[in-house]
PDB file of N, CA, C and O in Angstrom:
ATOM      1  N   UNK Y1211      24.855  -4.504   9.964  1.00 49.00           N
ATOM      2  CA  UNK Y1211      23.585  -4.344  10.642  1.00 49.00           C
ATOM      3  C   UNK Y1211      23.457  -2.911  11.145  1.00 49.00           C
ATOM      4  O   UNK Y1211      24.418  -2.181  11.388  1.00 49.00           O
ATOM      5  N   UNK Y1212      22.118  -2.569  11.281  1.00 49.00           N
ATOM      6  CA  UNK Y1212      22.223  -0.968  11.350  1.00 49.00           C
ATOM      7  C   UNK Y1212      21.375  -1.112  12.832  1.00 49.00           C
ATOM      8  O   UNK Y1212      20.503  -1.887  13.227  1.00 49.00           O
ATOM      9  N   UNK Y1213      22.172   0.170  13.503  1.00 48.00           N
ATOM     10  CA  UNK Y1213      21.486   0.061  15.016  1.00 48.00           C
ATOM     11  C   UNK Y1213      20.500  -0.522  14.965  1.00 48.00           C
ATOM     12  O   UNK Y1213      20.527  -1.722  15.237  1.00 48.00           O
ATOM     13  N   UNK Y1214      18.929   0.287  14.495  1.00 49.00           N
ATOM     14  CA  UNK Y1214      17.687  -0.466  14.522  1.00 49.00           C
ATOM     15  C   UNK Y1214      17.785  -1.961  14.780  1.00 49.00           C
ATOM     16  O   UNK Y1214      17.358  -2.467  15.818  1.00 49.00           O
ATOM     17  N   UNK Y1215      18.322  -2.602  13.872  1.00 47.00           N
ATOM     18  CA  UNK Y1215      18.040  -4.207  13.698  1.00 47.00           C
ATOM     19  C   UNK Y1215      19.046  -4.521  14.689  1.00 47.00           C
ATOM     20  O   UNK Y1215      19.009  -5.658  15.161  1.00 47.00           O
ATOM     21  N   UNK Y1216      20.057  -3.614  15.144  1.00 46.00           N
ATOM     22  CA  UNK Y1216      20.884  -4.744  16.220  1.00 46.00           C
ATOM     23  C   UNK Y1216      20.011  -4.462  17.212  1.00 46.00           C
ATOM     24  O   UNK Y1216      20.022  -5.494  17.883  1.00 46.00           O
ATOM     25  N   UNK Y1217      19.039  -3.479  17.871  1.00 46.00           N
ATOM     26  CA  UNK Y1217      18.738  -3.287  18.902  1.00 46.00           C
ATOM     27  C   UNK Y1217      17.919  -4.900  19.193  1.00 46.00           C
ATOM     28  O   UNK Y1217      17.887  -5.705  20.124  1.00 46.00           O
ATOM     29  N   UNK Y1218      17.468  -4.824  18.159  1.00 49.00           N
ATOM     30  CA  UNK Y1218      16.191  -6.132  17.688  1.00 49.00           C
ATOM     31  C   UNK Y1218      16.627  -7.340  17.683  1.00 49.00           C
ATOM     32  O   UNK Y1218      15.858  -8.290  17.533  1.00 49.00           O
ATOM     33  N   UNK Y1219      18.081  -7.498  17.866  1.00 49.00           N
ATOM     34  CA  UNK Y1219      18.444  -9.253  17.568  1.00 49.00           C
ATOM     35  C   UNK Y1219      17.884  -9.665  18.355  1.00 49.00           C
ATOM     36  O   UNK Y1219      17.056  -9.011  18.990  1.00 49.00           O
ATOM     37  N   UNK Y1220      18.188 -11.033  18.595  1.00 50.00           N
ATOM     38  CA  UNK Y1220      17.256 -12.077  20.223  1.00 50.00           C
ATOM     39  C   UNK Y1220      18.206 -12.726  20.386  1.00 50.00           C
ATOM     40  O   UNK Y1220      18.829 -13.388  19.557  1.00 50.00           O
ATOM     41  N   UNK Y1221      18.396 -12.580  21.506  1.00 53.00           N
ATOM     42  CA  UNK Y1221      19.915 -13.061  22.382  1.00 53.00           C
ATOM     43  C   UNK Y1221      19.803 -15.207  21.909  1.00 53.00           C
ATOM     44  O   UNK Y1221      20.595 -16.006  22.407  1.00 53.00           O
ATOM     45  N   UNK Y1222      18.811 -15.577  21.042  1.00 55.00           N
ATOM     46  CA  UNK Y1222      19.026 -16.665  20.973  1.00 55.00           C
ATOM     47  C   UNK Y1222      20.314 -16.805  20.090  1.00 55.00           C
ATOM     48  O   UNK Y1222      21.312 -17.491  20.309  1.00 55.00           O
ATOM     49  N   UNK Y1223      19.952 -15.742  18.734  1.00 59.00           N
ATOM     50  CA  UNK Y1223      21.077 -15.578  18.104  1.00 59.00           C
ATOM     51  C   UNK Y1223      20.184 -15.752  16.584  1.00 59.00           C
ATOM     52  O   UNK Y1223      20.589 -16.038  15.457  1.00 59.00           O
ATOM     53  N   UNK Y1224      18.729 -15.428  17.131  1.00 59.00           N
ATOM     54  CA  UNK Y1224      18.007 -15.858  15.891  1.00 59.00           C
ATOM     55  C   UNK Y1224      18.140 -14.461  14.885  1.00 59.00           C
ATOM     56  O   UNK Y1224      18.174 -13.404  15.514  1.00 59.00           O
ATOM     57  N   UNK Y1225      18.222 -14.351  13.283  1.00 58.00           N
ATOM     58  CA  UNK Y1225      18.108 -13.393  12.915  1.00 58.00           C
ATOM     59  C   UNK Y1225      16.984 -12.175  13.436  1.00 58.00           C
ATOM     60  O   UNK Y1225      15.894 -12.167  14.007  1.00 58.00           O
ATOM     61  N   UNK Y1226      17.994 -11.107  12.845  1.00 63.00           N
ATOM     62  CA  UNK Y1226      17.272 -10.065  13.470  1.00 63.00           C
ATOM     63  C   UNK Y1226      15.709  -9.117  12.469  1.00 63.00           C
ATOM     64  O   UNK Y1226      15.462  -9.218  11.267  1.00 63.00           O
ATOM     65  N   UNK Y1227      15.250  -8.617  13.100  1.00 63.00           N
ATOM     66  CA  UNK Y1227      14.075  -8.222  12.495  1.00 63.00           C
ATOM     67  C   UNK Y1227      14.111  -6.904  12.358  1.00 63.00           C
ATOM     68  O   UNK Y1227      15.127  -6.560  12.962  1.00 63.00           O
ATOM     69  N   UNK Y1228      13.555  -5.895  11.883  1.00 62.00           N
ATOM     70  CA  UNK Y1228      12.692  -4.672  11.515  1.00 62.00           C
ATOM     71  C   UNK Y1228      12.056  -4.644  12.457  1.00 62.00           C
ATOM     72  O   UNK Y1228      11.412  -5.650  12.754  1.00 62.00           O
ATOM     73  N   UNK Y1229      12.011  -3.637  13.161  1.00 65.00           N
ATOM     74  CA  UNK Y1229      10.795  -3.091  14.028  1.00 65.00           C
ATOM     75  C   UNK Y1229       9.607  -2.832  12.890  1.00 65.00           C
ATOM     76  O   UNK Y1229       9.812  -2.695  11.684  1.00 65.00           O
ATOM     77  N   UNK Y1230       8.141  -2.792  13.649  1.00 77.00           N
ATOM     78  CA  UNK Y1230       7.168  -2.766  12.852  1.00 77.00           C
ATOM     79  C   UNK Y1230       6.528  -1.269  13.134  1.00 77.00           C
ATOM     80  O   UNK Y1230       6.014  -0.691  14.091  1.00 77.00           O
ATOM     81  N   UNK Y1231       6.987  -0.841  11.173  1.00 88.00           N
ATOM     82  CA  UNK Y1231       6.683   0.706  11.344  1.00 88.00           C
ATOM     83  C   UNK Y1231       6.710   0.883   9.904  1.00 88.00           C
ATOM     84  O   UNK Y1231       7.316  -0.029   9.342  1.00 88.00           O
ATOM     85  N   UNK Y1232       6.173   1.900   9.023  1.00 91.00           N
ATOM     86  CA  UNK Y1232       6.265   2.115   7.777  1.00 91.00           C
ATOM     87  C   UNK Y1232       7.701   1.788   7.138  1.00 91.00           C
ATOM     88  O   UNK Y1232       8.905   1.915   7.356  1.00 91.00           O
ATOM     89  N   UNK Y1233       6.725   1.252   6.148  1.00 94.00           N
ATOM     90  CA  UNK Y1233       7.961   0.625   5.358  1.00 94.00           C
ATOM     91  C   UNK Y1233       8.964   2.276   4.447  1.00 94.00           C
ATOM     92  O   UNK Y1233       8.528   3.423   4.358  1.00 94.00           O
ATOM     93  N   UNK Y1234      10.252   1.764   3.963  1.00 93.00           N
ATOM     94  CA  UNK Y1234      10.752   3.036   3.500  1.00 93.00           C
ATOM     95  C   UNK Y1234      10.401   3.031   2.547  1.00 93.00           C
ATOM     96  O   UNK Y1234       9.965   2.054   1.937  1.00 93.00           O
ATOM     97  N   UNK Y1235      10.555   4.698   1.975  1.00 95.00           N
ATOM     98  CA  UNK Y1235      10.084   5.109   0.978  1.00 95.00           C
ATOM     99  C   UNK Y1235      11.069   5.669  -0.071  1.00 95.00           C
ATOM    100  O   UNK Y1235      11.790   6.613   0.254  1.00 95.00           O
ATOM    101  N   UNK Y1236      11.152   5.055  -1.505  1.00 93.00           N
ATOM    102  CA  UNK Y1236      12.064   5.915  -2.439  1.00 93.00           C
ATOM    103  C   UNK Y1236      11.648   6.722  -3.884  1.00 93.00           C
ATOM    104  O   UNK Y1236      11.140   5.965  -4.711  1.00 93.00           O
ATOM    105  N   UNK Y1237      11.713   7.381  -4.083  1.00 95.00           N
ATOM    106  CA  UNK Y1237      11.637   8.152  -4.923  1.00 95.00           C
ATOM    107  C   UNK Y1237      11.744   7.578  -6.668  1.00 95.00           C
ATOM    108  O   UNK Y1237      12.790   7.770  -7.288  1.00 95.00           O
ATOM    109  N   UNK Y1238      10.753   6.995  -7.216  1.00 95.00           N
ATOM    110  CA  UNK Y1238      11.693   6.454  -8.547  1.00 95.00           C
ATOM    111  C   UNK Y1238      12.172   7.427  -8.871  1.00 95.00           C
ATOM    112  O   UNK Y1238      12.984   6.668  -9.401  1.00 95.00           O
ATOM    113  N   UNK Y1239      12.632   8.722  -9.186  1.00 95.00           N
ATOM    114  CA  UNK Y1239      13.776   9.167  -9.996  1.00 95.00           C
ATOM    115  C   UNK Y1239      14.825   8.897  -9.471  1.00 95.00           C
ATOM    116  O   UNK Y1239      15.764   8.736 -10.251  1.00 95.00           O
ATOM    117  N   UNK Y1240      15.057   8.765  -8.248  1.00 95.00           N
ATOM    118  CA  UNK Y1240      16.215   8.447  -7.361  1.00 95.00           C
ATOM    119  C   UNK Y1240      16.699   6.625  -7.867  1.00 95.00           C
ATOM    120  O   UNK Y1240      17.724   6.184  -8.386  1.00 95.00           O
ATOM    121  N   UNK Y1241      15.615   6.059  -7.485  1.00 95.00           N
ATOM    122  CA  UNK Y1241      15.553   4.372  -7.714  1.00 95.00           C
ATOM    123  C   UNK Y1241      16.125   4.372  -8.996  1.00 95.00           C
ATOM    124  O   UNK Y1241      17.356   4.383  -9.005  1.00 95.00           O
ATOM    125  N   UNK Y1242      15.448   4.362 -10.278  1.00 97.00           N
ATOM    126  CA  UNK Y1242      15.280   4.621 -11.792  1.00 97.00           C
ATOM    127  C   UNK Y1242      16.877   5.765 -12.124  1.00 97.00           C
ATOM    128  O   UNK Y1242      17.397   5.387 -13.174  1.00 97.00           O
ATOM    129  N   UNK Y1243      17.473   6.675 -11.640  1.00 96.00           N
ATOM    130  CA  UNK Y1243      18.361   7.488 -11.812  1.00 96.00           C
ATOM    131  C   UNK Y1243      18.832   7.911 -13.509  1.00 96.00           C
ATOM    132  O   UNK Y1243      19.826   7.896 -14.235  1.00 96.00           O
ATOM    133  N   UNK Y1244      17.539   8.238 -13.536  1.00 96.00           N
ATOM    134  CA  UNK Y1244      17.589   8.505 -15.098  1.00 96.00           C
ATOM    135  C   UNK Y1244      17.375   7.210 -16.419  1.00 96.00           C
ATOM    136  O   UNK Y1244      17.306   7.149 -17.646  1.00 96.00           O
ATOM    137  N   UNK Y1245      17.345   6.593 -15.606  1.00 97.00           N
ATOM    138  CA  UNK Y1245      16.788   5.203 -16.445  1.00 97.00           C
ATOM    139  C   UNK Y1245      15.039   5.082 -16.392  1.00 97.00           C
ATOM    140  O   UNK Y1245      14.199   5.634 -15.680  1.00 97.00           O
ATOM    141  N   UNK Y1246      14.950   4.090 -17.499  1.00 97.00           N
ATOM    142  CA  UNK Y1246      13.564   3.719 -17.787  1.00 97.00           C
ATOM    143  C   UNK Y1246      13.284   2.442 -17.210  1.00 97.00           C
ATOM    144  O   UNK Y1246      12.098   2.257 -16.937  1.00 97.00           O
ATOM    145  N   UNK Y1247      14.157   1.431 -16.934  1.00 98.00           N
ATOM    146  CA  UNK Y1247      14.086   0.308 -16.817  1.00 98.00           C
ATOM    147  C   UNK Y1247      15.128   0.108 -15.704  1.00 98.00           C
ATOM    148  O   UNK Y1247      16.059   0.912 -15.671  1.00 98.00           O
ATOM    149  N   UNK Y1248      15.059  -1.177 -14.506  1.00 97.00           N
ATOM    150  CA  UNK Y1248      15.696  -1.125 -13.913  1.00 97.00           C
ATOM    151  C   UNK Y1248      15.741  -2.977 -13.987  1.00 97.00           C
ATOM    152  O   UNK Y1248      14.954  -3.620 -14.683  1.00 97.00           O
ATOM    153  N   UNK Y1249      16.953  -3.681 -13.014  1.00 98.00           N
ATOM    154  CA  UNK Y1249      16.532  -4.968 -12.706  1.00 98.00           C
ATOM    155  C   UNK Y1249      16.715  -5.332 -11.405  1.00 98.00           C
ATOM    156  O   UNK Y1249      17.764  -4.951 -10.886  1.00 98.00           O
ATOM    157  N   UNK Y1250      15.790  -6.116 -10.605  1.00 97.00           N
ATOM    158  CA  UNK Y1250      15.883  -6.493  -9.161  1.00 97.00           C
ATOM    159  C   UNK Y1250      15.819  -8.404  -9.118  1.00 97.00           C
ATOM    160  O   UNK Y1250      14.892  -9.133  -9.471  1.00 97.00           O
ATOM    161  N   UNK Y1251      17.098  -8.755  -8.583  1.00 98.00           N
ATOM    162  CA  UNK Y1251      17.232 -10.112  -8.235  1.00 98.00           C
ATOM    163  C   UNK Y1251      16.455 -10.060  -6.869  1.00 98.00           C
ATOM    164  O   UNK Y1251      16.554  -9.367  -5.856  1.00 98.00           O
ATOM    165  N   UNK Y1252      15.732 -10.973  -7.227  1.00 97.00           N
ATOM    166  CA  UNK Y1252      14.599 -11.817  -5.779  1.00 97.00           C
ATOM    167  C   UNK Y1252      15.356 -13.161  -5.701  1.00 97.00           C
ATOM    168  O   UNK Y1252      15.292 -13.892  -6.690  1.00 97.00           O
ATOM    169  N   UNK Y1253      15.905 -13.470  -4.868  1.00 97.00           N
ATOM    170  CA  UNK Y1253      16.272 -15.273  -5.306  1.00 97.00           C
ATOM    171  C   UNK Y1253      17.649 -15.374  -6.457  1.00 97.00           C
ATOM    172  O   UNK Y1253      18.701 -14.763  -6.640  1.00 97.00           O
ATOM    173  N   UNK Y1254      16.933 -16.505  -7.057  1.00 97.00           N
ATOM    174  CA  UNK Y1254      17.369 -17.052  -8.164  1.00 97.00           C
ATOM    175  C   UNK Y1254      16.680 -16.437  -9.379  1.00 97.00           C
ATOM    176  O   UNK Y1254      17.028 -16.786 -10.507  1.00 97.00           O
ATOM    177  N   UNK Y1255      15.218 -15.069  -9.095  1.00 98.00           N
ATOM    178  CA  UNK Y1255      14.565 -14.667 -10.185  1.00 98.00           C
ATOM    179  C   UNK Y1255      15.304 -13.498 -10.474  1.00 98.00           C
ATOM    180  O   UNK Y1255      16.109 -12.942  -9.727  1.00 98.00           O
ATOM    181  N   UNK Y1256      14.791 -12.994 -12.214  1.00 98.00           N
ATOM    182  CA  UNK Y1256      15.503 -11.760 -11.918  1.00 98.00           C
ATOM    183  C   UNK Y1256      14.152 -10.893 -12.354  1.00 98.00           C
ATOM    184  O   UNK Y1256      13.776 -11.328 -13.443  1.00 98.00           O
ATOM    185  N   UNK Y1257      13.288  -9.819 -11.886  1.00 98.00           N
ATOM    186  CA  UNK Y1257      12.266  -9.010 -12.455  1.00 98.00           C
ATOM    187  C   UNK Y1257      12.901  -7.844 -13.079  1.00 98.00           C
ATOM    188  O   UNK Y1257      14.108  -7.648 -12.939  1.00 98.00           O
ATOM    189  N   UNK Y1258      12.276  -7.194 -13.645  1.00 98.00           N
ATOM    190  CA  UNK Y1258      12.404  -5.885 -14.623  1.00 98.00           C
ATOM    191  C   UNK Y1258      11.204  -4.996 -13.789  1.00 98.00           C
ATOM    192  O   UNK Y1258      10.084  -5.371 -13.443  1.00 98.00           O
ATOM    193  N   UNK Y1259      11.728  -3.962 -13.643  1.00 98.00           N
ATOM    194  CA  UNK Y1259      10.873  -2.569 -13.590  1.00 98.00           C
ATOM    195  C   UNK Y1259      10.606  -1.492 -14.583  1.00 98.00           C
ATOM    196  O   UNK Y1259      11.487  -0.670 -14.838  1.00 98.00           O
ATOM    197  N   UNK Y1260       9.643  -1.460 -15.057  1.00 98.00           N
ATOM    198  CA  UNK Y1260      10.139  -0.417 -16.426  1.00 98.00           C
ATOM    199  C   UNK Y1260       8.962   0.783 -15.964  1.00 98.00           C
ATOM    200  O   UNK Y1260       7.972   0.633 -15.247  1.00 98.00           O
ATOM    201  N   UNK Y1261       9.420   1.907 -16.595  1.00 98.00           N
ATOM    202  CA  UNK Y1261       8.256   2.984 -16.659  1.00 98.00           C
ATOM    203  C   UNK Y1261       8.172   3.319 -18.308  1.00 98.00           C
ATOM    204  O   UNK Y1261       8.894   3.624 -19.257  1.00 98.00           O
ATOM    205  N   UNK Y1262       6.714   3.031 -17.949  1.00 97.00           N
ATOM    206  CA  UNK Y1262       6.007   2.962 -19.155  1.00 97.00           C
ATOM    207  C   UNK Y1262       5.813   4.340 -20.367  1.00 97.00           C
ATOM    208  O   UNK Y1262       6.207   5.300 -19.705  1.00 97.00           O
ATOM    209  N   UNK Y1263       5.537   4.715 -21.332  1.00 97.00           N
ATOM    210  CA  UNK Y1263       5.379   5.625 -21.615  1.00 97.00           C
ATOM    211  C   UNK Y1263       4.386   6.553 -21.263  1.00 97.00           C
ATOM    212  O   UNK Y1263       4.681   7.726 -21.495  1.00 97.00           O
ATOM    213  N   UNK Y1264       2.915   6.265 -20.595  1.00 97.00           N
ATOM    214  CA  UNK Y1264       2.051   6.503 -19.826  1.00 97.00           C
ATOM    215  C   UNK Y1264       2.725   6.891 -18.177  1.00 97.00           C
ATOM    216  O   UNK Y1264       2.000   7.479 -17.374  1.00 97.00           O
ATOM    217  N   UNK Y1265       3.812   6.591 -17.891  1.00 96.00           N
ATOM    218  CA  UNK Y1265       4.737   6.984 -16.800  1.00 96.00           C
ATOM    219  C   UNK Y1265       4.196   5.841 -15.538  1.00 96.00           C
ATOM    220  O   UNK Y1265       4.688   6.074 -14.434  1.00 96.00           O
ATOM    221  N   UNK Y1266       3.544   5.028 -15.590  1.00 97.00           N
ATOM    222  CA  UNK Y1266       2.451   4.123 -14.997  1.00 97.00           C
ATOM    223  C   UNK Y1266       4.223   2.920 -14.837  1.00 97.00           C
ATOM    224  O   UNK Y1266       5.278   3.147 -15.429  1.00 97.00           O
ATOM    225  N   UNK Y1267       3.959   1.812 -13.921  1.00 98.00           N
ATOM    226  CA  UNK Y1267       5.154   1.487 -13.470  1.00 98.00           C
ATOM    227  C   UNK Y1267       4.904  -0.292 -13.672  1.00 98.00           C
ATOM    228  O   UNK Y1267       4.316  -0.783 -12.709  1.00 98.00           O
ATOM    229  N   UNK Y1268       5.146  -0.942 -14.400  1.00 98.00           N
ATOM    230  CA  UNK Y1268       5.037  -2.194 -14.813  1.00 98.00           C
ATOM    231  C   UNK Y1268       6.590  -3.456 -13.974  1.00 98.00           C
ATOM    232  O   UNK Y1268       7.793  -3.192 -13.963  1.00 98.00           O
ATOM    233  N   UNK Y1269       5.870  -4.780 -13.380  1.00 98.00           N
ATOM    234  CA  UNK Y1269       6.796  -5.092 -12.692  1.00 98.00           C
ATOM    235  C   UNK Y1269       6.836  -6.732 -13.780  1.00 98.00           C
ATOM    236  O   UNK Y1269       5.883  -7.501 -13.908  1.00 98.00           O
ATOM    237  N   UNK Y1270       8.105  -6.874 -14.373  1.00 98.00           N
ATOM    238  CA  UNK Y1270       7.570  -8.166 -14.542  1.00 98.00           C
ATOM    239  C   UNK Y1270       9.106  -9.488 -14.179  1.00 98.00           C
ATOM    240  O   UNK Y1270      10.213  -9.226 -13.707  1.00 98.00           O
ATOM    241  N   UNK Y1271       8.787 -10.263 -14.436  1.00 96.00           N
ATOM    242  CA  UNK Y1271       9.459 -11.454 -14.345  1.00 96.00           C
ATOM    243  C   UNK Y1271       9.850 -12.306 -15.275  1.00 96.00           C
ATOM    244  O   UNK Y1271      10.451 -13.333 -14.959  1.00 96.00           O
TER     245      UNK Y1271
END
């Protein structure tokens, strides 16, 4: 847990939250790191990120 969110727990013991403030921001070349395609598990799903040849950013499932 990173300071932020410990500051934020609730002494019930309920998980802790994000303060409410812009969400972070990453860079796809950084994200992507020389790739075209990436994959992100949500769950039990798995999506694909690809950049397109138009450089335009397609999310699918």
């Amino acid at each position: 847990m990173d300071r932020e969110t410990t500051k934020l727990a609730d002494t019930r013991g309920n998980t802790p939250h994000r303060a409410a403030e812009e969400p972070r921001t990453l860079d796809s070349e950084t994200l992507f790191n020389g790739d075209r395609e990436l994959r992100i598990m949500h769950g039990d799903a798995c999506y694909r990120l690809t950049i397109t040849r138009l450089n335009k950013l397609i999310l699918t499932k």
